[in-house]
mmCIF file as Biopython writes it, N, C-alpha, C and O atoms, coordinates in Angstrom:
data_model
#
loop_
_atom_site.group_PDB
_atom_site.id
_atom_site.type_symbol
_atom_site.label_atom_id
_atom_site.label_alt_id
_atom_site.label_comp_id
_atom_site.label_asym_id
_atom_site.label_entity_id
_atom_site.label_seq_id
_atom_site.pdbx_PDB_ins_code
_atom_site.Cartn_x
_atom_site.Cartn_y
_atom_site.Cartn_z
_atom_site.occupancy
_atom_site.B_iso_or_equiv
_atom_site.auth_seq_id
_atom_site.auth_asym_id
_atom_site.pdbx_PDB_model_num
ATOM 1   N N  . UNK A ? 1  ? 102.321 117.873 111.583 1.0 0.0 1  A 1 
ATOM 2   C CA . UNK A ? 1  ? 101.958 117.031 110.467 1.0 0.0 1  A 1 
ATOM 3   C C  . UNK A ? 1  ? 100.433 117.017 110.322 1.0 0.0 1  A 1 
ATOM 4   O O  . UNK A ? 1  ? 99.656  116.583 111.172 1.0 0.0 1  A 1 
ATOM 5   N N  . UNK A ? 2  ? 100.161 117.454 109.345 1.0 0.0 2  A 1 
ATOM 6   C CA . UNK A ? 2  ? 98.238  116.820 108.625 1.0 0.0 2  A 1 
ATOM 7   C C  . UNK A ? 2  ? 98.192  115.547 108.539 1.0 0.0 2  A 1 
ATOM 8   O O  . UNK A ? 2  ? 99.000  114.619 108.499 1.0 0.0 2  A 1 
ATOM 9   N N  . UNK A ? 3  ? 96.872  115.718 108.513 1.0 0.0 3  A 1 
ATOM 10  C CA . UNK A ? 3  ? 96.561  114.023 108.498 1.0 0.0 3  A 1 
ATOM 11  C C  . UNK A ? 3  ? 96.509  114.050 107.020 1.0 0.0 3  A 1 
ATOM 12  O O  . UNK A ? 3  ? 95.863  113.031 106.773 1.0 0.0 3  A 1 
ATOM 13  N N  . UNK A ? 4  ? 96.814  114.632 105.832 1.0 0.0 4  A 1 
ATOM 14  C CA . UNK A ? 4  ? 97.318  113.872 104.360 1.0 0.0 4  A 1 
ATOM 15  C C  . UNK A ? 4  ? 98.542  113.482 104.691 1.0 0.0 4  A 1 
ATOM 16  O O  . UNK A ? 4  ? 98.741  112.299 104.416 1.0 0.0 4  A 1 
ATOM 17  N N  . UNK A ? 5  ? 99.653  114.170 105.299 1.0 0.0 5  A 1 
ATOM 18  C CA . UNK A ? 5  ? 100.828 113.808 105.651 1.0 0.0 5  A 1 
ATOM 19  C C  . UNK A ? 5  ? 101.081 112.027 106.087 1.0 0.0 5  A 1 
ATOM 20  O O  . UNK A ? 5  ? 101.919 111.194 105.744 1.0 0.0 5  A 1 
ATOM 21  N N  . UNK A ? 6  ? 99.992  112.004 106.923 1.0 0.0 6  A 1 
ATOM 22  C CA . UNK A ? 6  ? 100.273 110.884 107.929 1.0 0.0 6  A 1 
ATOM 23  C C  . UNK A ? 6  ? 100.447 109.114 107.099 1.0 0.0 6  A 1 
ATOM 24  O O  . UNK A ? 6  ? 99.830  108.608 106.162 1.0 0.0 6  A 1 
ATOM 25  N N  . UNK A ? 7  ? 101.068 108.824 107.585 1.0 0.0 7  A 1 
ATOM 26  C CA . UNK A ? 7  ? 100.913 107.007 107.159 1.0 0.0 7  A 1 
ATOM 27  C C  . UNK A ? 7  ? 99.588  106.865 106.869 1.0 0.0 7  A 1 
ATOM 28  O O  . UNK A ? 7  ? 98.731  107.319 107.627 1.0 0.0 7  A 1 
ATOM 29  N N  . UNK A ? 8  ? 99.236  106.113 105.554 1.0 0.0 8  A 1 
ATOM 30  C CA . UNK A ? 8  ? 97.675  106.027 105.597 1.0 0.0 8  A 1 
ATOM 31  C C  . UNK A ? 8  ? 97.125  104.182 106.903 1.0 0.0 8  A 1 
ATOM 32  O O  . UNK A ? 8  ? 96.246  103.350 106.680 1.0 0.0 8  A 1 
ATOM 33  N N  . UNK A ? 9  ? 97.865  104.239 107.793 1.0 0.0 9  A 1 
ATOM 34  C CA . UNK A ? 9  ? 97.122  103.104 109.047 1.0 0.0 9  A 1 
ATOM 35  C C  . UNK A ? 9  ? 97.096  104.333 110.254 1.0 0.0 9  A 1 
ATOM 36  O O  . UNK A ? 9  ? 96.552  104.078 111.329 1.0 0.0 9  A 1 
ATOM 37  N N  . UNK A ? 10 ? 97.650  105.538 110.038 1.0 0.0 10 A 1 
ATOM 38  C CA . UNK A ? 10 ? 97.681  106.091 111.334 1.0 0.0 10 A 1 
ATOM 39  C C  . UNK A ? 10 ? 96.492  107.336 110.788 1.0 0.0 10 A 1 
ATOM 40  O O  . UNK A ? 10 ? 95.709  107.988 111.478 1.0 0.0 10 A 1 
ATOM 41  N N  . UNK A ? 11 ? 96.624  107.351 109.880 1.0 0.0 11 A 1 
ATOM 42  C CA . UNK A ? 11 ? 95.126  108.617 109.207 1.0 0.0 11 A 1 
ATOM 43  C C  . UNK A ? 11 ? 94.306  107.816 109.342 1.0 0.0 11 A 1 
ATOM 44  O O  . UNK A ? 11 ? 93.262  108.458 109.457 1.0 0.0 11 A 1 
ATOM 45  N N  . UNK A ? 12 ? 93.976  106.244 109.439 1.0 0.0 12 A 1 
ATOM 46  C CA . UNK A ? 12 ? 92.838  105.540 109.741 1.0 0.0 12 A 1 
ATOM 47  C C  . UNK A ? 12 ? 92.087  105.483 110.728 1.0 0.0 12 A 1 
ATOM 48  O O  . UNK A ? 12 ? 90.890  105.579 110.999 1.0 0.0 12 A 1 
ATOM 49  N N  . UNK A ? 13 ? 93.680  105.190 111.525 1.0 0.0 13 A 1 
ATOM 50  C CA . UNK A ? 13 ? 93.693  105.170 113.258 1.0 0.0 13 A 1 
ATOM 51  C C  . UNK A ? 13 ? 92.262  106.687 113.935 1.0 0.0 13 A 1 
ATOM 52  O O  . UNK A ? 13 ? 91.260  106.873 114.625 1.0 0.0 13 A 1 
ATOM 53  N N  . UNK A ? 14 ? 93.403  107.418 112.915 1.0 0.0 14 A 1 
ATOM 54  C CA . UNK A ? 14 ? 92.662  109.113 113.703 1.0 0.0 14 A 1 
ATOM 55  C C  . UNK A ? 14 ? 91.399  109.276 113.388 1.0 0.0 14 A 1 
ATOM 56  O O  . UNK A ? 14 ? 90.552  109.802 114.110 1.0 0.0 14 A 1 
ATOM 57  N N  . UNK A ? 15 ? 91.185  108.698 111.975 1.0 0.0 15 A 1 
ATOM 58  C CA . UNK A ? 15 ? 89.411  109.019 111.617 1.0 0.0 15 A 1 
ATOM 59  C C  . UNK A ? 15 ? 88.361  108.023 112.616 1.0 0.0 15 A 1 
ATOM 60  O O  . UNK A ? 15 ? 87.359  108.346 113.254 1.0 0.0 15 A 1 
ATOM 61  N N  . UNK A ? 16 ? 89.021  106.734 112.464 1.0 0.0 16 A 1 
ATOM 62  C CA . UNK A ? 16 ? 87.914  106.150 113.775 1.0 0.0 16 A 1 
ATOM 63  C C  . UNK A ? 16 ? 88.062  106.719 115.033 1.0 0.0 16 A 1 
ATOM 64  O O  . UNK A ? 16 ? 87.043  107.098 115.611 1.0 0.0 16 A 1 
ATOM 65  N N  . UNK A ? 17 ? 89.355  106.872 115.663 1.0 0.0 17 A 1 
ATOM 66  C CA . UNK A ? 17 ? 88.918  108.116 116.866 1.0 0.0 17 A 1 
ATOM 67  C C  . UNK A ? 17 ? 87.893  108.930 116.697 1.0 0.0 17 A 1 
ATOM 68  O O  . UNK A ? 17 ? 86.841  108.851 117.331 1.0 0.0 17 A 1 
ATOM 69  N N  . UNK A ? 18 ? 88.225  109.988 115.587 1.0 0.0 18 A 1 
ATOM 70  C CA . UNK A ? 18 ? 87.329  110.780 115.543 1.0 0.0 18 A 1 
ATOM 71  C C  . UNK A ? 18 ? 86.038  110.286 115.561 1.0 0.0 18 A 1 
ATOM 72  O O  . UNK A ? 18 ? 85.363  110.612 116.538 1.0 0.0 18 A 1 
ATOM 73  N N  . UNK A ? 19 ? 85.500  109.540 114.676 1.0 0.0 19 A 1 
ATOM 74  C CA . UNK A ? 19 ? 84.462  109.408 114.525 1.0 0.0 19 A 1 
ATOM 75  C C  . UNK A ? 19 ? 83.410  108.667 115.753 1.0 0.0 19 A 1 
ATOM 76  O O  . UNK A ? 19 ? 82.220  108.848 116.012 1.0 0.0 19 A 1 
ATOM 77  N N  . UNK A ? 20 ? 84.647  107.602 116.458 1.0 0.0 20 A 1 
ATOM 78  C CA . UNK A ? 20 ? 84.080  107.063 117.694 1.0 0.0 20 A 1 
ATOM 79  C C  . UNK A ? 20 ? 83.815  108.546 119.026 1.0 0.0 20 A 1 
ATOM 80  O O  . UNK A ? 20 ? 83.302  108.480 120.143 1.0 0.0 20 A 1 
ATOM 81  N N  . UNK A ? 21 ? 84.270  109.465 118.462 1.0 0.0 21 A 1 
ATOM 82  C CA . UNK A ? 21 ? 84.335  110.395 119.397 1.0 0.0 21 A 1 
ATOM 83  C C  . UNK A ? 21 ? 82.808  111.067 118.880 1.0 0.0 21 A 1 
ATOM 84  O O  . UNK A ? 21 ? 82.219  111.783 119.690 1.0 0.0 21 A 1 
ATOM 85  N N  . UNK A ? 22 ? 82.339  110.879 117.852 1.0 0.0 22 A 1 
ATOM 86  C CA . UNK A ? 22 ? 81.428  112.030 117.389 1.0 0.0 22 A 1 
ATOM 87  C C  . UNK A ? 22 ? 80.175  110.783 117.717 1.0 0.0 22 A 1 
ATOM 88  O O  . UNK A ? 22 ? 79.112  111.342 117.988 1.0 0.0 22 A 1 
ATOM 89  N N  . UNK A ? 23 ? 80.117  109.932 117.737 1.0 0.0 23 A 1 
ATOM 90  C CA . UNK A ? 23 ? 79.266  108.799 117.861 1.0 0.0 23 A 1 
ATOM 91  C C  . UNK A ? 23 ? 78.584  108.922 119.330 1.0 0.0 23 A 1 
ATOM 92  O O  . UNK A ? 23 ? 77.372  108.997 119.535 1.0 0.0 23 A 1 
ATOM 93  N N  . UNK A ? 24 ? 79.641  108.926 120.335 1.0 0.0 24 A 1 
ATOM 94  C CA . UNK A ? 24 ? 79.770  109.459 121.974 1.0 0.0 24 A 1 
ATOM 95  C C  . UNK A ? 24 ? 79.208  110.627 121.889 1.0 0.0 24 A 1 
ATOM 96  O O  . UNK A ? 24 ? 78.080  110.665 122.381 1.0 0.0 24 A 1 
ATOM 97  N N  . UNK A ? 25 ? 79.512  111.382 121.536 1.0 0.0 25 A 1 
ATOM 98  C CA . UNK A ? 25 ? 78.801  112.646 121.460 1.0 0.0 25 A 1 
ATOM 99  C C  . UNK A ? 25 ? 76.846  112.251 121.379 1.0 0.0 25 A 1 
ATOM 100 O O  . UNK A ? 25 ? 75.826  112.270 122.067 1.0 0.0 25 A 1 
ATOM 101 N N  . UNK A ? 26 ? 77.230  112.008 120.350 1.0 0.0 26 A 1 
ATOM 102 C CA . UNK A ? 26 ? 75.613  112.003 119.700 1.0 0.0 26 A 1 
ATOM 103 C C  . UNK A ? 26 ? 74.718  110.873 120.667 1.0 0.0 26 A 1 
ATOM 104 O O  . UNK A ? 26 ? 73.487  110.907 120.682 1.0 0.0 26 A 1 
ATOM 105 N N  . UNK A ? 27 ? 75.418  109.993 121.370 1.0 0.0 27 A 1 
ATOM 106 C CA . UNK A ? 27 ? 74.750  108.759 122.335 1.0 0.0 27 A 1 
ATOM 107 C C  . UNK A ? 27 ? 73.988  109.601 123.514 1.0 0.0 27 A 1 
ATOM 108 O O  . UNK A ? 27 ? 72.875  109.710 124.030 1.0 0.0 27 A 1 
ATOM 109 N N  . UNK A ? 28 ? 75.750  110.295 123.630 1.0 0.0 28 A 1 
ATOM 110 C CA . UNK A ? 28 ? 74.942  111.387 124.794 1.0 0.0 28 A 1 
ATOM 111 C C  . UNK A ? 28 ? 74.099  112.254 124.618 1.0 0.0 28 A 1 
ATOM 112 O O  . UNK A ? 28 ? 73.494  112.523 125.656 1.0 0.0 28 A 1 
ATOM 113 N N  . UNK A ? 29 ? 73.679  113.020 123.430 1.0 0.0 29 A 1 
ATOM 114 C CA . UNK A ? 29 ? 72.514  113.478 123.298 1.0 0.0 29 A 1 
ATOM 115 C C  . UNK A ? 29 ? 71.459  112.570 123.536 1.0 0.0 29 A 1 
ATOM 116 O O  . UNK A ? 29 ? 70.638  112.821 124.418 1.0 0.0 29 A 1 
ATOM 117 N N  . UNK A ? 30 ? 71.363  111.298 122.691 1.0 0.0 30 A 1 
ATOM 118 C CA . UNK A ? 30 ? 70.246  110.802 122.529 1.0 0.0 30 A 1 
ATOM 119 C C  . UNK A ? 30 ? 69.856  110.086 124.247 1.0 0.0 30 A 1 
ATOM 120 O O  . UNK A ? 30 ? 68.838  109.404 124.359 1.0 0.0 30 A 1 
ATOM 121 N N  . UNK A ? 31 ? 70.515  110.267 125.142 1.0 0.0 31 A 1 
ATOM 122 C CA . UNK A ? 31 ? 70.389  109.915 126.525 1.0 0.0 31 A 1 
ATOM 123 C C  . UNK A ? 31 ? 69.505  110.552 126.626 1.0 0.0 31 A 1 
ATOM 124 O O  . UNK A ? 31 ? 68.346  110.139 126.660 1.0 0.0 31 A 1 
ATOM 125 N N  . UNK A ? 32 ? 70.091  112.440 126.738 1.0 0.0 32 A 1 
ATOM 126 C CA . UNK A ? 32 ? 69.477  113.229 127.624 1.0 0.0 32 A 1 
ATOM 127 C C  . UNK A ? 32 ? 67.971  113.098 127.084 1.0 0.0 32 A 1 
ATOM 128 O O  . UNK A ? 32 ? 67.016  112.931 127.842 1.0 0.0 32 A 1 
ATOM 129 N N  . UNK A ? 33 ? 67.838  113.216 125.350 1.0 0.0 33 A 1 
ATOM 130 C CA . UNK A ? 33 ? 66.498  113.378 124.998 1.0 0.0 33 A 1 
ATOM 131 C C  . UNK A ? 33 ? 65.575  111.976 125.222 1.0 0.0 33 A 1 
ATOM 132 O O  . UNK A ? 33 ? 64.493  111.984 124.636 1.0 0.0 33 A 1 
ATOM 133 N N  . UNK A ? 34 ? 65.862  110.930 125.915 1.0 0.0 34 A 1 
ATOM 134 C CA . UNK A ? 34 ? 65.281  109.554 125.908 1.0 0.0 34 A 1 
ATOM 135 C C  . UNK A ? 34 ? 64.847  110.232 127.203 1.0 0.0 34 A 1 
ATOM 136 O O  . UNK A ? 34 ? 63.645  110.419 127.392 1.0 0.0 34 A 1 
ATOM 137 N N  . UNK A ? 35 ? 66.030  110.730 128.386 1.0 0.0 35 A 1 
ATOM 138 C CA . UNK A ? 35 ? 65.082  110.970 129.475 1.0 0.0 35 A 1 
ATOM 139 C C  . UNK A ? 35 ? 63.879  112.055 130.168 1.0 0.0 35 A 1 
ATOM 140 O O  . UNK A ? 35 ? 63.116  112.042 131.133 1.0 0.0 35 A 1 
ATOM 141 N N  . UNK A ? 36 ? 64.252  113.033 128.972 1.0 0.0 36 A 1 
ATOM 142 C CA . UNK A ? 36 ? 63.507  114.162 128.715 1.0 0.0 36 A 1 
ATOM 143 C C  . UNK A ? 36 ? 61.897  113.489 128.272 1.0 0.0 36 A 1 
ATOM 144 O O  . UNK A ? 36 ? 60.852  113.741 128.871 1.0 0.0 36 A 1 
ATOM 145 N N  . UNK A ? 37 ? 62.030  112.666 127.179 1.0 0.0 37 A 1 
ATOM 146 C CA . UNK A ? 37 ? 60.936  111.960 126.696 1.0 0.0 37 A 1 
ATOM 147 C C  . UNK A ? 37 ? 59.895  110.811 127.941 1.0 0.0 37 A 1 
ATOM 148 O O  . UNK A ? 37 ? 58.717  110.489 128.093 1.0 0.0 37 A 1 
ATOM 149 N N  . UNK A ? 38 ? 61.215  110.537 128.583 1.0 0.0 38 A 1 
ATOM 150 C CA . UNK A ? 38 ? 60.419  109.295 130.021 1.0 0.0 38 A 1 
ATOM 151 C C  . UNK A ? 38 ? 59.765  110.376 130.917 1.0 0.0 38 A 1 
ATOM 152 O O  . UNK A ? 38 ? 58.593  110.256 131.276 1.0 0.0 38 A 1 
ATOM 153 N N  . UNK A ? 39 ? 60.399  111.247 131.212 1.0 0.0 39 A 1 
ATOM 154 C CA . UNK A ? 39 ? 59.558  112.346 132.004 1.0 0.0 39 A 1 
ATOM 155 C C  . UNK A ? 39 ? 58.585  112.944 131.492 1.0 0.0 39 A 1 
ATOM 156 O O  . UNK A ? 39 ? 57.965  113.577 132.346 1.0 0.0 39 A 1 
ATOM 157 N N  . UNK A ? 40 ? 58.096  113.043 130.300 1.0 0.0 40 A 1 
ATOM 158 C CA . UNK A ? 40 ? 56.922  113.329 129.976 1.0 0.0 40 A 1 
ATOM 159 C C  . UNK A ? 40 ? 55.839  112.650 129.636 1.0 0.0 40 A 1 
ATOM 160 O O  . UNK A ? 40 ? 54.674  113.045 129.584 1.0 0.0 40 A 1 
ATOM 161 N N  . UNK A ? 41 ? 56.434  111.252 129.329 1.0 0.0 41 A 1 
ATOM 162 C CA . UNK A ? 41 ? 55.502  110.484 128.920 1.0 0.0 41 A 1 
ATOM 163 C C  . UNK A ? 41 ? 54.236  109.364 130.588 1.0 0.0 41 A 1 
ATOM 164 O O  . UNK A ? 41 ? 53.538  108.370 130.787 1.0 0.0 41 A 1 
ATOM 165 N N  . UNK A ? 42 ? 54.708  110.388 131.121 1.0 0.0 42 A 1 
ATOM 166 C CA . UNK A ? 42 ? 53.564  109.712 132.484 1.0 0.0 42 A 1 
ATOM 167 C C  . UNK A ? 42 ? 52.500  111.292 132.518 1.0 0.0 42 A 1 
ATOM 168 O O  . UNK A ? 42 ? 52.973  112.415 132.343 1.0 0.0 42 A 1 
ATOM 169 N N  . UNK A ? 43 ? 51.133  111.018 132.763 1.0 0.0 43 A 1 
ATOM 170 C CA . UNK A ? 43 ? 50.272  111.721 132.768 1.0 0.0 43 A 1 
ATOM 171 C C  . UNK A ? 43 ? 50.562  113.159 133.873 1.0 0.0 43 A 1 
ATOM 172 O O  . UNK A ? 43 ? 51.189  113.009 134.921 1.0 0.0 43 A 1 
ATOM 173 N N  . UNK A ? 44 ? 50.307  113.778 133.678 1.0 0.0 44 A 1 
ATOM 174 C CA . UNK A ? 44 ? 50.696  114.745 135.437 1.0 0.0 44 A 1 
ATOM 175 C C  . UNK A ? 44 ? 49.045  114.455 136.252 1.0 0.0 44 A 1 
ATOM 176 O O  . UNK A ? 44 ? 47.843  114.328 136.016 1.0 0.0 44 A 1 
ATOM 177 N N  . UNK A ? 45 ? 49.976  114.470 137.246 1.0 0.0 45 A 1 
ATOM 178 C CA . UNK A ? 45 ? 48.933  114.107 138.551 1.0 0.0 45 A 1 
ATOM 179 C C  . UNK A ? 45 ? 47.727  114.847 138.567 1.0 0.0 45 A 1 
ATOM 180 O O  . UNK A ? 45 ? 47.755  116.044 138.282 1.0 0.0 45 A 1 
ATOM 181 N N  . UNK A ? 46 ? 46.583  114.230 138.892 1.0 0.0 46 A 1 
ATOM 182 C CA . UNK A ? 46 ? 45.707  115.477 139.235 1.0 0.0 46 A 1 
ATOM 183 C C  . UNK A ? 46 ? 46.054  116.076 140.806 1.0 0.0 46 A 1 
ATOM 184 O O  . UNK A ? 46 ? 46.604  115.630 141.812 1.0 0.0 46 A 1 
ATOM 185 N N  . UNK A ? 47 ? 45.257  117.628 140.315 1.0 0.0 47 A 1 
ATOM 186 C CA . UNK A ? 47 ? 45.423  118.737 141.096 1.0 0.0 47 A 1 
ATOM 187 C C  . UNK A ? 47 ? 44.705  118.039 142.339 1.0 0.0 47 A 1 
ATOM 188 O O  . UNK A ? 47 ? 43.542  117.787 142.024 1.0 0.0 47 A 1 
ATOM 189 N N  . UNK A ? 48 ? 45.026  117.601 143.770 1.0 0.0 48 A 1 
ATOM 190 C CA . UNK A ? 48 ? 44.572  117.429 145.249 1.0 0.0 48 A 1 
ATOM 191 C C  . UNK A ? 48 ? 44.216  118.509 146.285 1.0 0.0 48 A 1 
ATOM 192 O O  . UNK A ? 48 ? 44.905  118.471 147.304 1.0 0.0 48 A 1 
ATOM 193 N N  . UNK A ? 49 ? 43.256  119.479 146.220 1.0 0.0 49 A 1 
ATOM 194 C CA . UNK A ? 49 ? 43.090  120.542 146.950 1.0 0.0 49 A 1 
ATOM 195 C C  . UNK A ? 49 ? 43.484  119.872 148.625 1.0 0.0 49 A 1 
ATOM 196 O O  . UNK A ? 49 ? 43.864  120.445 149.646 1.0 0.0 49 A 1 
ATOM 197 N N  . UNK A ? 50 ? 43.264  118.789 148.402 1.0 0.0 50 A 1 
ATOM 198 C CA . UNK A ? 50 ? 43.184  118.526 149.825 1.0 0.0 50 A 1 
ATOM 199 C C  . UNK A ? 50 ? 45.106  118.102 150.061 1.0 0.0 50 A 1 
ATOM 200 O O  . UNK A ? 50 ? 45.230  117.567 151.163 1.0 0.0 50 A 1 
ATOM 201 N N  . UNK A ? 51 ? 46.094  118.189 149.533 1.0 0.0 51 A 1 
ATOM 202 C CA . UNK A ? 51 ? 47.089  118.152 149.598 1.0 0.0 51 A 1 
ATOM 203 C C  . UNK A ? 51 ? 47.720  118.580 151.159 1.0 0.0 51 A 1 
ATOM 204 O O  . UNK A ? 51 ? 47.746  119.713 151.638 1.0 0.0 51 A 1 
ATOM 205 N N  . UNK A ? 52 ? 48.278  117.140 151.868 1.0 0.0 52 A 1 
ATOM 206 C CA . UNK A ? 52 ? 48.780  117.238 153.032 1.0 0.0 52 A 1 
ATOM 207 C C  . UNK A ? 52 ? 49.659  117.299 153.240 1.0 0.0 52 A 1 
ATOM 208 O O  . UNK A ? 52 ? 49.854  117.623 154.411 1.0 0.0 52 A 1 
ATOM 209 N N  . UNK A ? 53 ? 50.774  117.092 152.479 1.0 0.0 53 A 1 
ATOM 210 C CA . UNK A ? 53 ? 52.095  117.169 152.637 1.0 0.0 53 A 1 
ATOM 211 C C  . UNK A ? 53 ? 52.443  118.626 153.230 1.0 0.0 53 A 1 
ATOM 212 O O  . UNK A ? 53 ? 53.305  118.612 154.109 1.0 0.0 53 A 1 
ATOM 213 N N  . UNK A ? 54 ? 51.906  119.884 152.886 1.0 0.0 54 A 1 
ATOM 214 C CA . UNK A ? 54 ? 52.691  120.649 153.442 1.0 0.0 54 A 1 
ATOM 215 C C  . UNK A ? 54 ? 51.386  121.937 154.094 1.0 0.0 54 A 1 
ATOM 216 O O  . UNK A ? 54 ? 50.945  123.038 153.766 1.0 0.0 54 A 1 
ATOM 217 N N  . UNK A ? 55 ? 51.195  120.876 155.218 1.0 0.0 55 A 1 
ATOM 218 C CA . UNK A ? 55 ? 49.819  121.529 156.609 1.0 0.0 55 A 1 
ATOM 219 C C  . UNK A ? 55 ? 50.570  122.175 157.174 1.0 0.0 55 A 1 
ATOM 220 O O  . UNK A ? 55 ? 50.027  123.238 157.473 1.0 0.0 55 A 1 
ATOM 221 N N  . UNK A ? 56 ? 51.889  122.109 157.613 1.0 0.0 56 A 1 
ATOM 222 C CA . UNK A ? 56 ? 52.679  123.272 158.559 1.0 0.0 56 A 1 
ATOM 223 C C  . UNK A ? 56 ? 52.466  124.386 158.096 1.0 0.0 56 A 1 
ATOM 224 O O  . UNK A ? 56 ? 52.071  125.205 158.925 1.0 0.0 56 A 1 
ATOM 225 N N  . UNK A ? 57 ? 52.619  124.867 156.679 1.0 0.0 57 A 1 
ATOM 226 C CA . UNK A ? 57 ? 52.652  126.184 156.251 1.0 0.0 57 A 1 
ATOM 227 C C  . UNK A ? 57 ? 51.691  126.831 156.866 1.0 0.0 57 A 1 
ATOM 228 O O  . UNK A ? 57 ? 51.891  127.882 157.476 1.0 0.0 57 A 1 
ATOM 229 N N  . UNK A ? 58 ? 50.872  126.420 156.792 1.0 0.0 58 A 1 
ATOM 230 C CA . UNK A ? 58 ? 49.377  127.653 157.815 1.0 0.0 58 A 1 
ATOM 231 C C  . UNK A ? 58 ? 49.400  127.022 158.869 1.0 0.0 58 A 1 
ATOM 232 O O  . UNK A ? 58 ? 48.759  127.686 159.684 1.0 0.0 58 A 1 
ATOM 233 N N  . UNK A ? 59 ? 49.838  125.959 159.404 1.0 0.0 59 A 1 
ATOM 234 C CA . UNK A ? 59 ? 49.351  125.808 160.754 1.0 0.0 59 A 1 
ATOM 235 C C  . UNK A ? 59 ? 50.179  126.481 161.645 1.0 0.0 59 A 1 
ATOM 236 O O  . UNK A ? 59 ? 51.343  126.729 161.332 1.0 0.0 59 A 1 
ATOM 237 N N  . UNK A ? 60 ? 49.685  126.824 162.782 1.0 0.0 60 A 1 
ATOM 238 C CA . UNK A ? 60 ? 49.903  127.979 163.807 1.0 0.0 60 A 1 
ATOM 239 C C  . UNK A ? 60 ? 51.359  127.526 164.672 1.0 0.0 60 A 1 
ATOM 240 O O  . UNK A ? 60 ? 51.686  126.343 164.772 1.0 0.0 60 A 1 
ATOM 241 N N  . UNK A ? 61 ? 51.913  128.301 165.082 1.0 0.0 61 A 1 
ATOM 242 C CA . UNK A ? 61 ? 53.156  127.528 166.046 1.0 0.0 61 A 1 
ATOM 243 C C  . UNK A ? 61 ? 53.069  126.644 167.092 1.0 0.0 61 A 1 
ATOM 244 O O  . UNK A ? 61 ? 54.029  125.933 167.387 1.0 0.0 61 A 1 
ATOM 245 N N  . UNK A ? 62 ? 52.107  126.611 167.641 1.0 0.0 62 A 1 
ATOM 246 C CA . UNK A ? 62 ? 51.237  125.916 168.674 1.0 0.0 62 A 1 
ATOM 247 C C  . UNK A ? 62 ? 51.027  124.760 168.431 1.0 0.0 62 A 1 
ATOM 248 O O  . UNK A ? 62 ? 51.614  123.797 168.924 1.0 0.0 62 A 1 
ATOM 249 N N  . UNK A ? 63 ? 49.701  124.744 167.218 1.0 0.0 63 A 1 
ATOM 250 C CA . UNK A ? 63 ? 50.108  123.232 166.919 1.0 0.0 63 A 1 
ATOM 251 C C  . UNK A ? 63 ? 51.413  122.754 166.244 1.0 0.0 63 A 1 
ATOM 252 O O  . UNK A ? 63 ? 51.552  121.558 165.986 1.0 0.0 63 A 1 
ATOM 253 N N  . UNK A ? 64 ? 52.245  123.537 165.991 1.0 0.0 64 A 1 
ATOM 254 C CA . UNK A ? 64 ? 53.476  122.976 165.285 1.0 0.0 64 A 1 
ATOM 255 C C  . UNK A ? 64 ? 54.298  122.346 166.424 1.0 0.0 64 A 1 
ATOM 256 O O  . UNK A ? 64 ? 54.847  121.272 166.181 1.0 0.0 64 A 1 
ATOM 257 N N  . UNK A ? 65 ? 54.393  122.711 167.226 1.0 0.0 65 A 1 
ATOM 258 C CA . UNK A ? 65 ? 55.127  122.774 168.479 1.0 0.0 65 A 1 
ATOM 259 C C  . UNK A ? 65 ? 54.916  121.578 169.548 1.0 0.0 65 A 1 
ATOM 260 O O  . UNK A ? 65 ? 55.630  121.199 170.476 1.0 0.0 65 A 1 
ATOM 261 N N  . UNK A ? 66 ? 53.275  120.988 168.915 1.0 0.0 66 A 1 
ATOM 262 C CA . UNK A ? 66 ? 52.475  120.266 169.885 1.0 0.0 66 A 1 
ATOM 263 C C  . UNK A ? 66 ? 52.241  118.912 169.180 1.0 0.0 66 A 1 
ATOM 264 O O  . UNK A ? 66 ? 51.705  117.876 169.575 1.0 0.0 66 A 1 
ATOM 265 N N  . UNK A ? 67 ? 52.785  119.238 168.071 1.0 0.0 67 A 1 
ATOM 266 C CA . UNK A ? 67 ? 53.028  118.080 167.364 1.0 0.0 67 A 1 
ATOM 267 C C  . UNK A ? 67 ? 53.699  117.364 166.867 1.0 0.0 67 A 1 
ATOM 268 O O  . UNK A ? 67 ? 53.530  116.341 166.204 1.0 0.0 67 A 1 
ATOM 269 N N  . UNK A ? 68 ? 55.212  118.384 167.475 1.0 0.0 68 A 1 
ATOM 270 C CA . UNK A ? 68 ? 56.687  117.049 167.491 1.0 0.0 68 A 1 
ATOM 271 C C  . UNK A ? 68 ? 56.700  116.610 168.743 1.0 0.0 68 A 1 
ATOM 272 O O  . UNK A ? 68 ? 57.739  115.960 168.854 1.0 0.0 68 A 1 
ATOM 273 N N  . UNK A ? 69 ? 55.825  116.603 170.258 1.0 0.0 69 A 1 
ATOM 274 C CA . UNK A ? 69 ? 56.370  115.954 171.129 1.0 0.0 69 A 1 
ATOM 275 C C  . UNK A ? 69 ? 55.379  114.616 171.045 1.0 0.0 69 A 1 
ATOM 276 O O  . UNK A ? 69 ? 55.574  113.655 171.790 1.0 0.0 69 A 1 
#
């Protein structure tokens, strides 16, 4: 059966489905692009030459070794 076919309360029924379905849709876009937008909207960090987080990479096995006990 088409929906001209249908009872016109159950062709009603189906268009607000639908449409609550296309609404969901579009929310969820506008999520992803709200959080796309929060992630850009903070400055990026300045560049830290002196960046410590990752001293193991060059440091030698020795001190690596001497500095988990």
């Amino acid at each position: 059966m088409t929906d001209t076919n249908l009872h016109p309360a159950e062709r009603l029924k189906h268009e607000i489905h639908r449409t609550l379905d296309m609404i969901d849709t579009q929310l969820s876009r506008l999520e992803i692009l709200t959080a796309a937008v929060a992630a850009f909207e903070r400055p990026i960090p300045d560049y830290d030459l002196a960046f410590q987080h990752q001293r193991h990479v060059t440091a030698r096995a020795t001190v690596l070794r001497n500095a988990s006990l």
